[in-house]
CSV table of C-alpha atoms in Angstrom, one decimal:
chain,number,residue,atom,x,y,z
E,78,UNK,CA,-10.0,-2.1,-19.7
E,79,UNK,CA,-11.8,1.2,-20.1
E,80,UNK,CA,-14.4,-0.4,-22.6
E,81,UNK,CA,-14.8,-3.3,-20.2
E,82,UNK,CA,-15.3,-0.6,-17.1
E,83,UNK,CA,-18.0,1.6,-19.5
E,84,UNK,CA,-20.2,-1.6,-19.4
E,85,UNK,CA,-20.6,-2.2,-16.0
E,86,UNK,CA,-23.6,-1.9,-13.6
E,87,UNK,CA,-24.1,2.0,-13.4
E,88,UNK,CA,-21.3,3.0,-14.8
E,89,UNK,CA,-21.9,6.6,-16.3
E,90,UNK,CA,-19.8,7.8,-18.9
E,91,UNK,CA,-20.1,12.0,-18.6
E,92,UNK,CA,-18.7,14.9,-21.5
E,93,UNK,CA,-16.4,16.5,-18.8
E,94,UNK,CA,-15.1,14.5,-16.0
E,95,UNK,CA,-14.6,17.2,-13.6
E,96,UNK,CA,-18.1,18.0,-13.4
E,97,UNK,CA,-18.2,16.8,-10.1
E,98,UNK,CA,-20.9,13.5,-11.3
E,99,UNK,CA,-20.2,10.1,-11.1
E,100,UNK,CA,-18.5,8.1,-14.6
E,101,UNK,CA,-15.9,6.7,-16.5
E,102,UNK,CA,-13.0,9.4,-17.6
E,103,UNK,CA,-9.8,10.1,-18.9
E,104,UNK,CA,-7.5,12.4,-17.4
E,105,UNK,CA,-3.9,13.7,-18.2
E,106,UNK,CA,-0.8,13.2,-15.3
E,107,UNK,CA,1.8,15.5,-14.8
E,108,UNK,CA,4.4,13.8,-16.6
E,109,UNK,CA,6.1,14.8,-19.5
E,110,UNK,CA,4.7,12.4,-22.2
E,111,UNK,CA,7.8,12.2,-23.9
E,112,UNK,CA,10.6,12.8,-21.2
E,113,UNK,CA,8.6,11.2,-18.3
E,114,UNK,CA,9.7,13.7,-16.2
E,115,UNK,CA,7.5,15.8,-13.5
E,116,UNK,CA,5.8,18.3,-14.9
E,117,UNK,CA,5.3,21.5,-12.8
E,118,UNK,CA,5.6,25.3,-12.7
E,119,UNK,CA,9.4,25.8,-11.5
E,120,UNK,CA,10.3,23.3,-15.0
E,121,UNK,CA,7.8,24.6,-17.2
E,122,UNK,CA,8.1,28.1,-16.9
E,123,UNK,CA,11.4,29.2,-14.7
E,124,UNK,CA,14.3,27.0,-15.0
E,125,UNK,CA,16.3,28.1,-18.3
E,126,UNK,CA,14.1,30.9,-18.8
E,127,UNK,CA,14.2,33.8,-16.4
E,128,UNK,CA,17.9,34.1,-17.3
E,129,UNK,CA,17.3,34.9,-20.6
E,130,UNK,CA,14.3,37.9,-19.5
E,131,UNK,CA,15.3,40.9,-17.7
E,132,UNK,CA,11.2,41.5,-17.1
E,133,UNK,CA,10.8,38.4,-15.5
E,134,UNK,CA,10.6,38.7,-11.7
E,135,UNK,CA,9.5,36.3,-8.8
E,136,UNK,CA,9.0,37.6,-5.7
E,137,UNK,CA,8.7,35.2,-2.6
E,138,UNK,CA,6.7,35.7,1.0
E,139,UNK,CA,3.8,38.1,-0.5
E,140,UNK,CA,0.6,37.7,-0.7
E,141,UNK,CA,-2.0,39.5,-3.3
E,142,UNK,CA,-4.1,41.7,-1.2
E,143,UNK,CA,-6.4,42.7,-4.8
E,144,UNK,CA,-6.4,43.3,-8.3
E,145,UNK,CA,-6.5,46.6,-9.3
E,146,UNK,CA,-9.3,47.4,-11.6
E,147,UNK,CA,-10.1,50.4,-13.8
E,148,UNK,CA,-13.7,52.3,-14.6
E,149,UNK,CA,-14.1,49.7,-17.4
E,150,UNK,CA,-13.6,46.7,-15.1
E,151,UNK,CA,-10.1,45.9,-16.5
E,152,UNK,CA,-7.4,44.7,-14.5
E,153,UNK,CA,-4.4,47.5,-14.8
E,154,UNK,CA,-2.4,46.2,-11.9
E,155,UNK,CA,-2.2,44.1,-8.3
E,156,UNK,CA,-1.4,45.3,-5.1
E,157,UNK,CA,0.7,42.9,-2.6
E,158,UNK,CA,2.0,42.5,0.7
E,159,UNK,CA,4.5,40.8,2.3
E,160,UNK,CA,3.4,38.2,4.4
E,161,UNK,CA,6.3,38.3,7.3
E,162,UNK,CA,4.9,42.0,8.0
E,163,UNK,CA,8.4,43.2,8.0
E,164,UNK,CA,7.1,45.9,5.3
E,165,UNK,CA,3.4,47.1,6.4
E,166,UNK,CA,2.6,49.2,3.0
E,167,UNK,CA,1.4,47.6,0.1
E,168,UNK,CA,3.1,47.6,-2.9
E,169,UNK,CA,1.9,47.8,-6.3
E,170,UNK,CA,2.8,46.5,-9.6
E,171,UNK,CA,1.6,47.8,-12.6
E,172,UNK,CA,0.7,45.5,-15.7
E,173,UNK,CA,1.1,46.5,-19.3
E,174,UNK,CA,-0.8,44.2,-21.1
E,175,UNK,CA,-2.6,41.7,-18.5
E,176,UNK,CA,-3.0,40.2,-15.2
E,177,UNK,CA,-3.5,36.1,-14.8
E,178,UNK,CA,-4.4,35.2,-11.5
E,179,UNK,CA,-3.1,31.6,-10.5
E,180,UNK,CA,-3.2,30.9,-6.8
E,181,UNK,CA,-5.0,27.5,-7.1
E,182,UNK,CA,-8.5,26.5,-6.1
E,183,UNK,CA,-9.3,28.3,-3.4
E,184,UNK,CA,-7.1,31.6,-3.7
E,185,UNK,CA,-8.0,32.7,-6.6
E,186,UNK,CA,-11.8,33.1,-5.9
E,187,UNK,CA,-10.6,34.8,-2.4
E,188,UNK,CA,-8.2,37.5,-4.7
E,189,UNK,CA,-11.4,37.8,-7.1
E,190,UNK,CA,-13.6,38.2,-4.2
E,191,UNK,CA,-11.2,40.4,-2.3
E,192,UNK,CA,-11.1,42.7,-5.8
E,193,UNK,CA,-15.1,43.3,-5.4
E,194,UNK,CA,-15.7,40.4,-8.2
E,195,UNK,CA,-18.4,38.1,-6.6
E,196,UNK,CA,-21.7,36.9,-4.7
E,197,UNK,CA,-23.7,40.5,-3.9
E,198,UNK,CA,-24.0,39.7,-0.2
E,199,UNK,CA,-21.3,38.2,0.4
E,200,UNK,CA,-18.9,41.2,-0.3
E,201,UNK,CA,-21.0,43.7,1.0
E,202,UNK,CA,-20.9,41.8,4.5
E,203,UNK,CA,-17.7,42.1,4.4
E,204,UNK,CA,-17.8,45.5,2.8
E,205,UNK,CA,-15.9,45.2,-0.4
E,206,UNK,CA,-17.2,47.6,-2.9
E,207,UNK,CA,-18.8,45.8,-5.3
E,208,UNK,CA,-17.4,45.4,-9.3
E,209,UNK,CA,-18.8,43.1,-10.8
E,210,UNK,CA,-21.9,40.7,-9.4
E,211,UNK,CA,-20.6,37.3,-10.3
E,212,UNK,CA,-22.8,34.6,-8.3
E,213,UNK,CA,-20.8,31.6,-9.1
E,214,UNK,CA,-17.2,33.4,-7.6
E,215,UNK,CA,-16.0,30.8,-4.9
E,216,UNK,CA,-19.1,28.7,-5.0
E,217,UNK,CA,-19.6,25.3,-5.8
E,218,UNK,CA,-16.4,23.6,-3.9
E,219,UNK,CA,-16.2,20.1,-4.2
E,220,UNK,CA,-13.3,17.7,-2.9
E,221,UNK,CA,-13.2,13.9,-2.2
E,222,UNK,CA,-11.4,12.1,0.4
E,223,UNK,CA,-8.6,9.9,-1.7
E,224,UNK,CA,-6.5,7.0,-0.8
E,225,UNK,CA,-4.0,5.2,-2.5
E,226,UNK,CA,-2.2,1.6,-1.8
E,227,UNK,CA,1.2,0.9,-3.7
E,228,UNK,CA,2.6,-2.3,-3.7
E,229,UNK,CA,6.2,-3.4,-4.7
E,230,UNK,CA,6.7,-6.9,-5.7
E,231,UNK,CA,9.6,-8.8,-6.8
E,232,UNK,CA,8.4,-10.6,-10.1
E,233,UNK,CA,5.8,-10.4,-12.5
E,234,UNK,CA,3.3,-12.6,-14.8
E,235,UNK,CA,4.6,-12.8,-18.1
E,236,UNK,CA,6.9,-14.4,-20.7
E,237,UNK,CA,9.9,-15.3,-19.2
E,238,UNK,CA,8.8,-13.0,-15.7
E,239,UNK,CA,9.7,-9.8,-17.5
E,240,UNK,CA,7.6,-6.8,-18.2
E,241,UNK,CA,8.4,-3.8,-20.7
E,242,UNK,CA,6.5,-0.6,-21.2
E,243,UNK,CA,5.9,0.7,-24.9
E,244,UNK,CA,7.6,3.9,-23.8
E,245,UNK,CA,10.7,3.1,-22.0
E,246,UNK,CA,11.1,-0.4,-22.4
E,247,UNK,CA,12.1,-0.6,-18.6
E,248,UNK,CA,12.2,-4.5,-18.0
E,249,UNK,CA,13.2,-5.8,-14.1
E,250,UNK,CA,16.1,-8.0,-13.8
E,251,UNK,CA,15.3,-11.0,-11.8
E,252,UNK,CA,14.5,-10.1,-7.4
E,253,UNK,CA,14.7,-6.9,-8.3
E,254,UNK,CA,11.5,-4.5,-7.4
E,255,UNK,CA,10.7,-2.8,-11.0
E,256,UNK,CA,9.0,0.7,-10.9
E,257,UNK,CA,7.0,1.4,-14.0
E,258,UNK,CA,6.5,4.6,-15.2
E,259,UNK,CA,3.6,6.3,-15.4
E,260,UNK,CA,1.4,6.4,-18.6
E,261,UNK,CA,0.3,9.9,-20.6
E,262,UNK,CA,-3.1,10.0,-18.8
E,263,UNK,CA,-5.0,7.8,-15.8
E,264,UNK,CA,-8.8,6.6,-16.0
E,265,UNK,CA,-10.7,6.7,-13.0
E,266,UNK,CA,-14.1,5.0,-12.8
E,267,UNK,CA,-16.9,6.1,-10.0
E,268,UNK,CA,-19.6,3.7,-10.4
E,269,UNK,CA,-23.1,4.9,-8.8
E,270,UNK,CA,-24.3,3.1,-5.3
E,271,UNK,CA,-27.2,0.8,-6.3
E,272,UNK,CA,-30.7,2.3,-5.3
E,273,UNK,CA,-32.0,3.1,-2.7
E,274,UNK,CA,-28.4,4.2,-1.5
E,275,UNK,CA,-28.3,7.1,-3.6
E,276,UNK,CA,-26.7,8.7,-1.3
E,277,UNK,CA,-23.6,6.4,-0.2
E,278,UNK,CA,-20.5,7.6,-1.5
E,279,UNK,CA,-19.6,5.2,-5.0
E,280,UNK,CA,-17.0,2.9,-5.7
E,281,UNK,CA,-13.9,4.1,-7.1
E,282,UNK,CA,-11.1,2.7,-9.5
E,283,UNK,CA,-8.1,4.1,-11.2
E,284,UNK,CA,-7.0,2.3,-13.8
């Protein structure tokens, strides 16, 4: 299928598909390969490990007001608040060796920002001393309107109405509704409006 979608009509195939361009790309799901289970931060990096790590600490209802930066522009430390204003007084937590900032697409350029890491004018206007001049901080903020239709059906085409996956061998047993899992990654195709509608929104598949 994904050689069959390369060769259609205007069908771009780009290096890095989340370039925010038009094509024909792979991209990973967030299921175990092997376990096809959900994949996410609690699993990955909490459950069965904070027991084992007296140094390892989450603390709910705060929100990072900066990170704290030294005179050679390296992050020692973050300062926090809670976010139910029961305590007014930042706190602040000192780092040893670094600091990772993961507060997802739009946070993390805010807490960057916030730290004086950014656009010139866009921090002095708000008059955040300025660290480092770094144009591209928060910029460039793309997002796409996405729907998606499921259907559930009773039977399927195929020797003797059966289905199996090479990774689970799941097969439906006869008016039943099967639910296949996943695969290790997804391939959505955008192919470009035809000219002169460059400017139409293009037509999307997920394969």
């Amino acid at each position: 299928m994904y050689n069959a979608m390369k060769k259609m009509p205007r069908m771009d195939v780009p290096l890095d598909g989340a370039n925010g361009n038009n094509g024909l790309f792979w991209f990973p799901t967030t299921l175990d390969p092997v376990k096809f289970q959900r994949s996410y931060s609690r699993t990955g990096h909490y459950d069965g490990k904070v027991e084992k790590r007296d140094n390892y600490d989450v603390i709910t209802r705060h929100k990072v007001l900066r990170v704290l930066l030294d005179g050679d522009k390296t992050a020692t430390g973050v300062q926090f608040l809670a976010r139910d204003g029961v305590d007014p007084e930042p706190k602040t937590v000192k780092a040893k060796r670094e600091v990772i900032i993961s507060a997802g697409t739009v946070h993390t350029p805010q807490i960057l920002q916030l730290s004086g890491i950014g656009p010139r004018d866009l921090l002095a206007g708000a008059g955040i001393d300025i660290v480092e001049e770094i144009p591209g901080v928060g910029q460039n903020f793309q997002d796409h309107a996405y729907l998606s239709i499921g259907y559930s059906c009773k039977s399927l085409p195929g020797p003797e109405k059966e289905v199996r996956t090479e990774s689970r061998g799941l097969t439906p047993k006869k008016g039943k509704t099967a639910l296949l899992p996943s695969r290790k990654s997804n391939s959505p195709a955008i192919q470009r409006p035809q000219p002169p509608r460059t400017s139409a929104p293009g037509l999307a598949f997920l394969l």
